[in-house]
Amino acid sequence: MIYRFRIILDTEEDVFRDIEIEEDTTLEEFHNVITQSFGFDGTEMASFYVSDKEWNQGEEISLFDMSDGSQPVRLMSETTLSDVVNKKSPKLIYVYDFFSMWTFLVELAEIAEFEDGREYPNVMFVHGQLPDSAPEKEFQAEGEDDYHEDDDFDIDNYDEMDFNENWN
């Protein structure tokens, strides 16, 4: 089977690529197709994240194992598209270059039959140009709406804190 994806840069401007690719392709190969279709050299770190319907970031699937070995890491080279994407779970988040945080929303648009004479992967449609730098992101933790910078909190005022400053 062939998976048809729309990969959208998470920015205000419309920048996306439509790609069709075989379902048994590894995420590492898919990563290479995405980076090439957007004009990246592909030398930076990257990860896919399984996502739900609201684009919440789930399990990470990494390009390289950067762990200390204490926890198992799912790798792109060992994971196929059909392992993580299907009609019931059609969304992934792809992050390229963790310093710039290029973030893409990847959605399975259609599952189609293999077409004889067509080479895969196939970039079907290109729309928009990549900006010169990654779009700015505002990261906010849950419950952070209650925090205001002008709150009267002084980190150097130990007397008002509820702990012993000489605890160790």
CSV table of N, CA and C in Angstrom, one decimal:
chain,number,residue,atom,x,y,z
A,1,MET,N,0.8,-1.2,0.0
A,1,MET,CA,0.0,0.0,0.0
A,1,MET,C,0.9,1.2,0.0
A,2,ILE,N,0.3,2.3,-0.5
A,2,ILE,CA,1.0,3.6,-0.5
A,2,ILE,C,0.3,4.6,0.4
A,3,TYR,N,1.1,5.3,1.2
A,3,TYR,CA,0.6,6.3,2.2
A,3,TYR,C,0.8,7.6,1.5
A,4,ARG,N,-0.3,8.4,1.5
A,4,ARG,CA,-0.1,9.8,1.0
A,4,ARG,C,-0.2,10.7,2.2
A,5,PHE,N,0.8,11.5,2.4
A,5,PHE,CA,0.9,12.4,3.5
A,5,PHE,C,0.9,13.9,3.1
A,6,ARG,N,0.4,14.7,4.0
A,6,ARG,CA,0.6,16.2,3.9
A,6,ARG,C,1.5,16.5,5.1
A,7,ILE,N,2.6,17.2,4.8
A,7,ILE,CA,3.6,17.6,5.8
A,7,ILE,C,3.5,19.1,5.8
A,8,ILE,N,3.1,19.7,6.9
A,8,ILE,CA,2.9,21.2,7.0
A,8,ILE,C,3.8,21.8,8.0
A,9,LEU,N,4.5,22.8,7.6
A,9,LEU,CA,5.4,23.5,8.5
A,9,LEU,C,4.5,24.3,9.5
A,10,ASP,N,4.7,24.2,10.8
A,10,ASP,CA,3.9,24.9,11.8
A,10,ASP,C,4.3,26.3,11.8
A,11,THR,N,3.7,27.1,11.0
A,11,THR,CA,3.9,28.5,10.8
A,11,THR,C,2.6,29.2,10.3
A,12,GLU,N,2.5,30.5,10.4
A,12,GLU,CA,1.3,31.2,9.9
A,12,GLU,C,1.2,31.1,8.4
A,13,GLU,N,2.3,31.1,7.7
A,13,GLU,CA,2.3,31.0,6.2
A,13,GLU,C,2.0,29.6,5.8
A,14,ASP,N,1.4,29.4,4.7
A,14,ASP,CA,1.1,28.0,4.2
A,14,ASP,C,2.4,27.5,3.5
A,15,VAL,N,3.0,26.5,4.2
A,15,VAL,CA,4.2,25.9,3.6
A,15,VAL,C,4.0,24.4,3.9
A,16,PHE,N,3.8,23.6,2.8
A,16,PHE,CA,3.6,22.2,2.9
A,16,PHE,C,4.0,21.4,1.7
A,17,ARG,N,4.2,20.1,1.9
A,17,ARG,CA,4.5,19.2,0.9
A,17,ARG,C,3.6,18.0,1.0
A,18,ASP,N,3.1,17.5,-0.2
A,18,ASP,CA,2.3,16.3,-0.3
A,18,ASP,C,3.2,15.2,-0.8
A,19,ILE,N,3.4,14.1,-0.1
A,19,ILE,CA,4.3,13.0,-0.4
A,19,ILE,C,3.6,11.7,-0.4
A,20,GLU,N,3.8,10.9,-1.4
A,20,GLU,CA,3.4,9.5,-1.3
A,20,GLU,C,4.6,8.6,-1.2
A,21,ILE,N,4.4,7.6,-0.3
A,21,ILE,CA,5.5,6.7,0.1
A,21,ILE,C,5.0,5.4,0.5
A,22,GLU,N,5.8,4.3,0.3
A,22,GLU,CA,5.3,3.0,0.6
A,22,GLU,C,5.2,2.8,2.1
A,23,GLU,N,4.2,2.0,2.5
A,23,GLU,CA,3.8,1.8,3.9
A,23,GLU,C,4.9,1.2,4.7
A,24,ASP,N,5.8,0.4,4.1
A,24,ASP,CA,6.8,-0.3,4.8
A,24,ASP,C,8.2,0.4,4.9
A,25,THR,N,8.1,1.7,4.5
A,25,THR,CA,9.3,2.6,4.6
A,25,THR,C,9.6,2.9,6.0
A,26,THR,N,10.9,2.9,6.4
A,26,THR,CA,11.3,3.3,7.7
A,26,THR,C,11.1,4.8,8.0
A,27,LEU,N,10.9,5.1,9.2
A,27,LEU,CA,10.8,6.6,9.5
A,27,LEU,C,12.1,7.3,9.2
A,28,GLU,N,13.2,6.6,9.2
A,28,GLU,CA,14.5,7.2,8.8
A,28,GLU,C,14.5,7.6,7.4
A,29,GLU,N,14.0,6.7,6.5
A,29,GLU,CA,13.8,7.1,5.1
A,29,GLU,C,12.8,8.2,4.9
A,30,PHE,N,11.7,8.2,5.6
A,30,PHE,CA,10.7,9.2,5.6
A,30,PHE,C,11.3,10.6,6.0
A,31,HIS,N,12.1,10.5,7.1
A,31,HIS,CA,12.8,11.7,7.5
A,31,HIS,C,13.7,12.3,6.4
A,32,ASN,N,14.4,11.4,5.7
A,32,ASN,CA,15.3,11.9,4.5
A,32,ASN,C,14.4,12.5,3.4
A,33,VAL,N,13.3,11.9,3.1
A,33,VAL,CA,12.4,12.5,2.1
A,33,VAL,C,11.9,13.9,2.5
A,34,ILE,N,11.5,14.0,3.8
A,34,ILE,CA,11.0,15.3,4.3
A,34,ILE,C,12.1,16.3,4.2
A,35,THR,N,13.2,16.0,4.7
A,35,THR,CA,14.3,17.0,4.7
A,35,THR,C,14.7,17.5,3.3
A,36,GLN,N,14.7,16.5,2.4
A,36,GLN,CA,15.1,16.9,1.0
A,36,GLN,C,13.9,17.7,0.4
A,37,SER,N,12.7,17.4,0.6
A,37,SER,CA,11.6,18.1,0.0
A,37,SER,C,11.5,19.5,0.5
A,38,PHE,N,12.0,19.8,1.7
A,38,PHE,CA,11.9,21.1,2.2
A,38,PHE,C,13.2,21.9,2.1
A,39,GLY,N,14.3,21.2,1.5
A,39,GLY,CA,15.5,21.8,1.2
A,39,GLY,C,16.6,21.9,2.4
A,40,PHE,N,16.4,21.0,3.4
A,40,PHE,CA,17.4,20.9,4.4
A,40,PHE,C,18.5,19.9,4.0
A,41,ASP,N,19.6,20.0,4.6
A,41,ASP,CA,20.7,19.1,4.3
A,41,ASP,C,20.6,17.7,5.0
A,42,GLY,N,19.8,17.7,6.0
A,42,GLY,CA,19.5,16.4,6.7
A,42,GLY,C,20.5,16.0,7.7
A,43,THR,N,21.4,16.9,8.1
A,43,THR,CA,22.5,16.6,9.0
A,43,THR,C,22.2,16.9,10.5
A,44,GLU,N,21.0,17.4,10.8
A,44,GLU,CA,20.7,17.8,12.2
A,44,GLU,C,19.9,16.6,12.8
A,45,MET,N,19.8,16.7,14.1
A,45,MET,CA,19.0,15.7,14.9
A,45,MET,C,17.5,15.9,14.6
A,46,ALA,N,16.8,14.9,14.7
A,46,ALA,CA,15.4,14.9,14.4
A,46,ALA,C,14.6,13.8,15.1
A,47,SER,N,13.3,14.1,15.3
A,47,SER,CA,12.5,13.0,16.0
A,47,SER,C,11.1,13.1,15.4
A,48,PHE,N,10.4,12.0,15.3
A,48,PHE,CA,9.0,12.0,15.1
A,48,PHE,C,8.3,11.7,16.5
A,49,TYR,N,7.1,12.2,16.6
A,49,TYR,CA,6.3,12.0,17.8
A,49,TYR,C,5.0,11.5,17.4
A,50,VAL,N,4.5,10.4,18.0
A,50,VAL,CA,3.2,10.0,17.7
A,50,VAL,C,2.2,11.1,18.3
A,51,SER,N,1.1,11.3,17.6
A,51,SER,CA,0.3,12.4,18.0
A,51,SER,C,-1.2,12.0,18.0
A,52,ASP,N,-2.0,12.6,18.8
A,52,ASP,CA,-3.4,12.4,18.9
A,52,ASP,C,-4.1,13.4,18.0
A,53,LYS,N,-5.5,13.3,18.0
A,53,LYS,CA,-6.3,14.2,17.1
A,53,LYS,C,-6.1,15.7,17.4
A,54,GLU,N,-5.7,16.0,18.6
A,54,GLU,CA,-5.5,17.4,18.9
A,54,GLU,C,-4.0,17.9,18.8
A,55,TRP,N,-3.2,17.1,18.1
A,55,TRP,CA,-1.8,17.3,17.9
A,55,TRP,C,-1.0,17.4,19.2
A,56,ASN,N,-1.4,16.6,20.2
A,56,ASN,CA,-0.6,16.5,21.4
A,56,ASN,C,0.6,15.6,21.2
A,57,GLN,N,1.8,15.9,21.6
A,57,GLN,CA,3.0,15.2,21.4
A,57,GLN,C,3.0,13.9,22.3
A,58,GLY,N,3.2,12.8,21.7
A,58,GLY,CA,3.2,11.5,22.4
A,58,GLY,C,4.6,10.9,22.4
A,59,GLU,N,4.7,9.6,22.2
A,59,GLU,CA,5.9,8.8,22.2
A,59,GLU,C,6.9,9.4,21.1
A,60,GLU,N,8.2,9.5,21.5
A,60,GLU,CA,9.2,9.9,20.6
A,60,GLU,C,9.8,8.8,19.9
A,61,ILE,N,10.1,9.0,18.6
A,61,ILE,CA,10.9,8.0,17.8
A,61,ILE,C,12.0,8.8,17.2
A,62,SER,N,13.2,8.5,17.7
A,62,SER,CA,14.4,9.3,17.5
A,62,SER,C,15.3,8.8,16.3
A,63,LEU,N,16.0,9.8,15.7
A,63,LEU,CA,16.9,9.4,14.7
A,63,LEU,C,18.1,8.6,15.2
A,64,PHE,N,18.6,9.1,16.4
A,64,PHE,CA,19.8,8.4,17.0
A,64,PHE,C,19.4,8.1,18.5
A,65,ASP,N,20.1,7.1,19.0
A,65,ASP,CA,19.9,6.8,20.4
A,65,ASP,C,20.9,7.6,21.2
A,66,MET,N,20.4,8.6,21.9
A,66,MET,CA,21.3,9.5,22.7
A,66,MET,C,21.1,9.2,24.2
A,67,SER,N,20.4,8.1,24.5
A,67,SER,CA,20.2,7.8,25.9
A,67,SER,C,21.4,7.2,26.5
A,68,ASP,N,21.4,7.0,27.8
A,68,ASP,CA,22.4,6.4,28.5
A,68,ASP,C,22.2,4.9,28.6
A,69,GLY,N,21.2,4.4,28.0
A,69,GLY,CA,20.9,2.9,28.0
A,69,GLY,C,20.0,2.5,29.1
A,70,SER,N,19.6,3.4,30.0
A,70,SER,CA,18.7,3.1,31.1
A,70,SER,C,17.2,2.9,30.7
A,71,GLN,N,16.8,3.5,29.6
A,71,GLN,CA,15.5,3.4,29.1
A,71,GLN,C,15.5,3.1,27.6
A,72,PRO,N,14.7,2.2,27.1
A,72,PRO,CA,14.7,1.9,25.7
A,72,PRO,C,14.2,3.1,24.9
A,73,VAL,N,14.9,3.2,23.7
A,73,VAL,CA,14.6,4.3,22.8
A,73,VAL,C,14.1,3.7,21.5
A,74,ARG,N,13.0,4.2,21.0
A,74,ARG,CA,12.5,3.8,19.7
A,74,ARG,C,13.2,4.6,18.6
A,75,LEU,N,13.8,3.9,17.6
A,75,LEU,CA,14.6,4.5,16.6
A,75,LEU,C,13.9,4.5,15.3
A,76,MET,N,14.1,5.5,14.5
A,76,MET,CA,13.5,5.7,13.2
A,76,MET,C,13.9,4.5,12.3
A,77,SER,N,15.2,4.1,12.4
A,77,SER,CA,15.7,3.1,11.5
A,77,SER,C,15.1,1.7,11.7
A,78,GLU,N,14.4,1.5,12.9
A,78,GLU,CA,13.8,0.3,13.3
A,78,GLU,C,12.3,0.3,13.3
A,79,THR,N,11.7,1.5,12.8
A,79,THR,CA,10.3,1.7,12.9
A,79,THR,C,9.8,2.0,11.5
A,80,THR,N,8.7,1.3,11.0
A,80,THR,CA,8.2,1.6,9.7
A,80,THR,C,6.9,2.5,9.9
A,81,LEU,N,6.6,3.1,8.8
A,81,LEU,CA,5.4,4.0,8.8
A,81,LEU,C,4.1,3.2,9.3
A,82,SER,N,4.0,2.0,8.8
A,82,SER,CA,2.8,1.2,9.2
A,82,SER,C,2.8,0.8,10.6
A,83,ASP,N,4.0,0.9,11.3
A,83,ASP,CA,4.1,0.6,12.7
A,83,ASP,C,3.4,1.7,13.6
A,84,VAL,N,3.4,3.0,13.0
A,84,VAL,CA,2.9,4.1,13.8
A,84,VAL,C,1.8,4.9,13.2
A,85,VAL,N,1.5,4.7,12.0
A,85,VAL,CA,0.4,5.5,11.3
A,85,VAL,C,-0.6,4.5,10.7
A,86,ASN,N,-1.9,4.9,10.9
A,86,ASN,CA,-3.0,4.2,10.3
A,86,ASN,C,-4.2,5.1,10.2
A,87,LYS,N,-5.3,4.6,9.7
A,87,LYS,CA,-6.5,5.5,9.6
A,87,LYS,C,-7.0,6.0,10.9
A,88,LYS,N,-6.9,5.2,12.0
A,88,LYS,CA,-7.3,5.6,13.3
A,88,LYS,C,-6.4,6.5,14.0
A,89,SER,N,-5.1,6.4,13.6
A,89,SER,CA,-4.1,7.3,14.2
A,89,SER,C,-3.2,7.8,13.1
A,90,PRO,N,-3.7,8.9,12.4
A,90,PRO,CA,-3.1,9.4,11.2
A,90,PRO,C,-2.1,10.5,11.4
A,91,LYS,N,-1.8,10.9,12.6
A,91,LYS,CA,-1.0,12.1,12.8
A,91,LYS,C,0.4,11.8,13.5
A,92,LEU,N,1.4,12.5,13.0
A,92,LEU,CA,2.7,12.6,13.6
A,92,LEU,C,3.2,14.0,13.7
A,93,ILE,N,4.0,14.3,14.7
A,93,ILE,CA,4.7,15.6,14.7
A,93,ILE,C,6.2,15.2,14.4
A,94,TYR,N,6.8,16.1,13.5
A,94,TYR,CA,8.2,15.9,13.1
A,94,TYR,C,9.0,17.1,13.5
A,95,VAL,N,10.0,17.0,14.3
A,95,VAL,CA,10.9,18.1,14.7
A,95,VAL,C,12.2,17.9,14.1
A,96,TYR,N,12.7,18.9,13.4
A,96,TYR,CA,14.1,18.8,12.7
A,96,TYR,C,14.9,19.9,13.3
A,97,ASP,N,16.1,19.6,13.7
A,97,ASP,CA,17.1,20.5,14.2
A,97,ASP,C,16.6,21.1,15.6
A,98,PHE,N,17.0,20.5,16.6
A,98,PHE,CA,16.5,20.8,18.0
A,98,PHE,C,17.0,22.2,18.5
A,99,PHE,N,18.0,22.8,17.8
A,99,PHE,CA,18.4,24.2,18.1
A,99,PHE,C,17.4,25.2,17.5
A,100,SER,N,17.0,24.9,16.3
A,100,SER,CA,16.0,25.8,15.6
A,100,SER,C,14.6,25.4,15.8
A,101,MET,N,14.3,24.1,16.1
A,101,MET,CA,13.0,23.6,16.3
A,101,MET,C,12.0,23.8,15.1
A,102,TRP,N,12.5,23.4,14.0
A,102,TRP,CA,11.6,23.3,12.8
A,102,TRP,C,10.6,22.2,13.1
A,103,THR,N,9.3,22.6,13.2
A,103,THR,CA,8.2,21.7,13.6
A,103,THR,C,7.2,21.5,12.5
A,104,PHE,N,6.9,20.3,12.2
A,104,PHE,CA,6.0,19.9,11.1
A,104,PHE,C,4.9,19.0,11.6
A,105,LEU,N,3.7,19.3,11.1
A,105,LEU,CA,2.6,18.5,11.4
A,105,LEU,C,2.4,17.5,10.2
A,106,VAL,N,2.5,16.2,10.4
A,106,VAL,CA,2.5,15.2,9.4
A,106,VAL,C,1.1,14.4,9.5
A,107,GLU,N,0.4,14.4,8.5
A,107,GLU,CA,-0.9,13.8,8.5
A,107,GLU,C,-1.2,12.9,7.3
A,108,LEU,N,-1.6,11.6,7.7
A,108,LEU,CA,-1.9,10.7,6.6
A,108,LEU,C,-3.2,11.1,6.0
A,109,ALA,N,-3.2,11.4,4.7
A,109,ALA,CA,-4.4,11.9,4.0
A,109,ALA,C,-5.1,10.8,3.3
A,110,GLU,N,-4.4,9.7,2.9
A,110,GLU,CA,-5.0,8.7,2.1
A,110,GLU,C,-4.1,7.5,2.0
A,111,ILE,N,-4.7,6.3,2.0
A,111,ILE,CA,-4.0,5.0,1.7
A,111,ILE,C,-4.5,4.6,0.3
A,112,ALA,N,-3.5,4.4,-0.6
A,112,ALA,CA,-3.8,4.1,-1.9
A,112,ALA,C,-3.1,2.8,-2.4
A,113,GLU,N,-3.5,2.3,-3.5
A,113,GLU,CA,-2.8,1.2,-4.1
A,113,GLU,C,-1.5,1.6,-4.8
A,114,PHE,N,-0.6,0.7,-4.9
A,114,PHE,CA,0.7,0.9,-5.6
A,114,PHE,C,0.4,1.1,-7.1
A,115,GLU,N,1.0,2.1,-7.7
A,115,GLU,CA,0.8,2.3,-9.1
A,115,GLU,C,2.0,1.8,-9.9
A,116,ASP,N,1.8,0.9,-10.8
A,116,ASP,CA,2.9,0.4,-11.7
A,116,ASP,C,3.5,1.6,-12.5
A,117,GLY,N,4.8,1.6,-12.6
A,117,GLY,CA,5.5,2.6,-13.3
A,117,GLY,C,5.8,3.9,-12.5
A,118,ARG,N,5.3,4.0,-11.3
A,118,ARG,CA,5.5,5.2,-10.5
A,118,ARG,C,6.6,4.9,-9.5
A,119,GLU,N,7.6,5.8,-9.3
A,119,GLU,CA,8.6,5.6,-8.4
A,119,GLU,C,8.2,6.2,-7.0
A,120,TYR,N,8.5,5.5,-6.0
A,120,TYR,CA,8.2,6.0,-4.6
A,120,TYR,C,9.5,6.1,-3.9
A,121,PRO,N,9.7,7.0,-3.0
A,121,PRO,CA,8.7,8.1,-2.6
A,121,PRO,C,8.6,9.1,-3.8
A,122,ASN,N,7.4,9.8,-3.7
A,122,ASN,CA,7.1,10.7,-4.8
A,122,ASN,C,6.5,12.0,-4.1
A,123,VAL,N,7.2,13.1,-4.4
A,123,VAL,CA,6.7,14.4,-3.9
A,123,VAL,C,5.7,14.8,-4.9
A,124,MET,N,4.4,14.8,-4.5
A,124,MET,CA,3.3,15.1,-5.4
A,124,MET,C,3.0,16.6,-5.6
A,125,PHE,N,3.2,17.3,-4.5
A,125,PHE,CA,2.8,18.7,-4.6
A,125,PHE,C,3.7,19.5,-3.6
A,126,VAL,N,4.1,20.7,-4.0
A,126,VAL,CA,4.9,21.6,-3.2
A,126,VAL,C,4.2,22.9,-3.1
A,127,HIS,N,4.0,23.4,-1.9
A,127,HIS,CA,3.4,24.8,-1.7
A,127,HIS,C,4.2,25.6,-0.7
A,128,GLY,N,4.6,26.8,-1.1
A,128,GLY,CA,5.2,27.7,-0.2
A,128,GLY,C,6.7,27.4,-0.1
A,129,GLN,N,7.4,28.4,0.4
A,129,GLN,CA,8.9,28.3,0.6
A,129,GLN,C,9.2,28.4,2.0
A,130,LEU,N,10.2,27.6,2.4
A,130,LEU,CA,10.7,27.6,3.8
A,130,LEU,C,11.2,29.0,4.1
A,131,PRO,N,10.9,29.6,5.3
A,131,PRO,CA,11.4,30.9,5.7
A,131,PRO,C,12.9,30.7,6.0
A,132,ASP,N,13.6,31.9,6.1
A,132,ASP,CA,15.0,31.9,6.4
A,132,ASP,C,15.3,31.3,7.8
A,133,SER,N,14.4,31.4,8.7
A,133,SER,CA,14.7,30.8,10.1
A,133,SER,C,13.4,30.2,10.5
A,134,ALA,N,13.5,29.3,11.5
A,134,ALA,CA,12.4,28.6,12.0
A,134,ALA,C,11.4,29.5,12.7
A,135,PRO,N,10.1,29.3,12.6
A,135,PRO,CA,9.1,30.1,13.3
A,135,PRO,C,9.3,30.1,14.8
A,136,GLU,N,9.1,31.2,15.4
A,136,GLU,CA,9.2,31.3,16.9
A,136,GLU,C,8.1,30.5,17.5
A,137,LYS,N,8.5,29.8,18.6
A,137,LYS,CA,7.5,29.0,19.4
A,137,LYS,C,7.4,29.6,20.8
A,138,GLU,N,6.2,29.6,21.3
A,138,GLU,CA,5.9,29.9,22.7
A,138,GLU,C,5.6,28.7,23.4
A,139,PHE,N,6.6,28.3,24.3
A,139,PHE,CA,6.4,27.1,25.1
A,139,PHE,C,5.8,27.5,26.4
A,140,GLN,N,4.7,26.8,26.8
A,140,GLN,CA,4.1,27.1,28.1
A,140,GLN,C,3.6,25.8,28.7
A,141,ALA,N,4.0,25.6,30.0
A,141,ALA,CA,3.6,24.5,30.7
A,141,ALA,C,2.1,24.6,31.2
A,142,GLU,N,1.5,23.4,31.4
A,142,GLU,CA,0.1,23.4,31.9
A,142,GLU,C,0.1,24.2,33.2
A,143,GLY,N,-1.0,25.0,33.4
A,143,GLY,CA,-1.2,25.8,34.6
A,143,GLY,C,-0.3,27.1,34.6
A,144,GLU,N,0.4,27.3,33.6
A,144,GLU,CA,1.3,28.5,33.6
A,144,GLU,C,0.5,29.8,33.3
A,145,ASP,N,-0.8,29.6,32.9
A,145,ASP,CA,-1.6,30.8,32.7
A,145,ASP,C,-1.7,31.6,34.0
A,146,ASP,N,-1.6,31.0,35.1
A,146,ASP,CA,-1.7,31.7,36.4
A,146,ASP,C,-0.5,32.5,36.8
A,147,TYR,N,0.6,32.3,36.2
A,147,TYR,CA,1.8,33.0,36.5
A,147,TYR,C,1.9,34.3,35.8
A,148,HIS,N,2.3,35.3,36.5
A,148,HIS,CA,2.5,36.7,35.9
A,148,HIS,C,3.9,37.2,36.4
A,149,GLU,N,4.6,37.7,35.4
A,149,GLU,CA,6.0,38.2,35.7
A,149,GLU,C,6.0,39.2,36.8
A,150,ASP,N,5.0,40.0,37.0
A,150,ASP,CA,5.0,41.0,38.0
A,150,ASP,C,4.6,40.5,39.4
A,151,ASP,N,4.4,39.2,39.5
A,151,ASP,CA,4.1,38.7,40.8
A,151,ASP,C,5.2,39.0,41.8
A,152,ASP,N,4.9,39.1,43.1
A,152,ASP,CA,5.9,39.5,44.1
A,152,ASP,C,6.6,38.2,44.6
A,153,PHE,N,7.6,37.7,43.8
A,153,PHE,CA,8.3,36.5,44.1
A,153,PHE,C,9.8,36.9,44.1
A,154,ASP,N,10.5,36.7,45.2
A,154,ASP,CA,11.9,37.0,45.3
A,154,ASP,C,12.7,35.8,45.6
A,155,ILE,N,13.4,35.2,44.7
A,155,ILE,CA,14.1,34.0,44.9
A,155,ILE,C,15.2,34.1,46.0
A,156,ASP,N,15.7,35.3,46.2
A,156,ASP,CA,16.7,35.5,47.2
A,156,ASP,C,16.2,35.7,48.6
A,157,ASN,N,14.9,35.8,48.8
A,157,ASN,CA,14.3,36.0,50.1
A,157,ASN,C,13.9,34.6,50.7
A,158,TYR,N,14.9,34.0,51.4
A,158,TYR,CA,14.8,32.7,51.9
A,158,TYR,C,13.8,32.6,53.1
A,159,ASP,N,13.7,33.7,53.8
A,159,ASP,CA,12.8,33.7,55.0
A,159,ASP,C,11.4,33.4,54.7
A,160,GLU,N,10.9,33.8,53.5
A,160,GLU,CA,9.5,33.6,53.2
A,160,GLU,C,9.3,32.2,52.5
A,161,MET,N,10.3,31.5,52.2
A,161,MET,CA,10.2,30.2,51.6
A,161,MET,C,10.0,29.1,52.6
A,162,ASP,N,9.3,28.1,52.2
A,162,ASP,CA,8.9,27.0,53.2
A,162,ASP,C,9.9,25.9,53.1
A,163,PHE,N,11.2,26.1,53.4
A,163,PHE,CA,12.2,25.1,53.4
A,163,PHE,C,13.4,25.6,54.2
A,164,ASN,N,14.3,24.6,54.6
A,164,ASN,CA,15.5,25.0,55.3
A,164,ASN,C,16.6,25.1,54.2
A,165,GLU,N,17.2,26.3,54.2
A,165,GLU,CA,18.2,26.6,53.1
A,165,GLU,C,19.5,25.8,53.3
A,166,ASN,N,19.7,25.3,54.5
A,166,ASN,CA,20.9,24.5,54.8
A,166,ASN,C,20.5,23.0,54.9
A,167,TRP,N,19.7,22.5,54.0
A,167,TRP,CA,19.1,21.2,54.0
A,167,TRP,C,20.1,20.1,53.8
A,168,ASN,N,21.2,20.3,53.2
A,168,ASN,CA,22.2,19.2,53.0
A,168,ASN,C,23.4,19.5,53.8
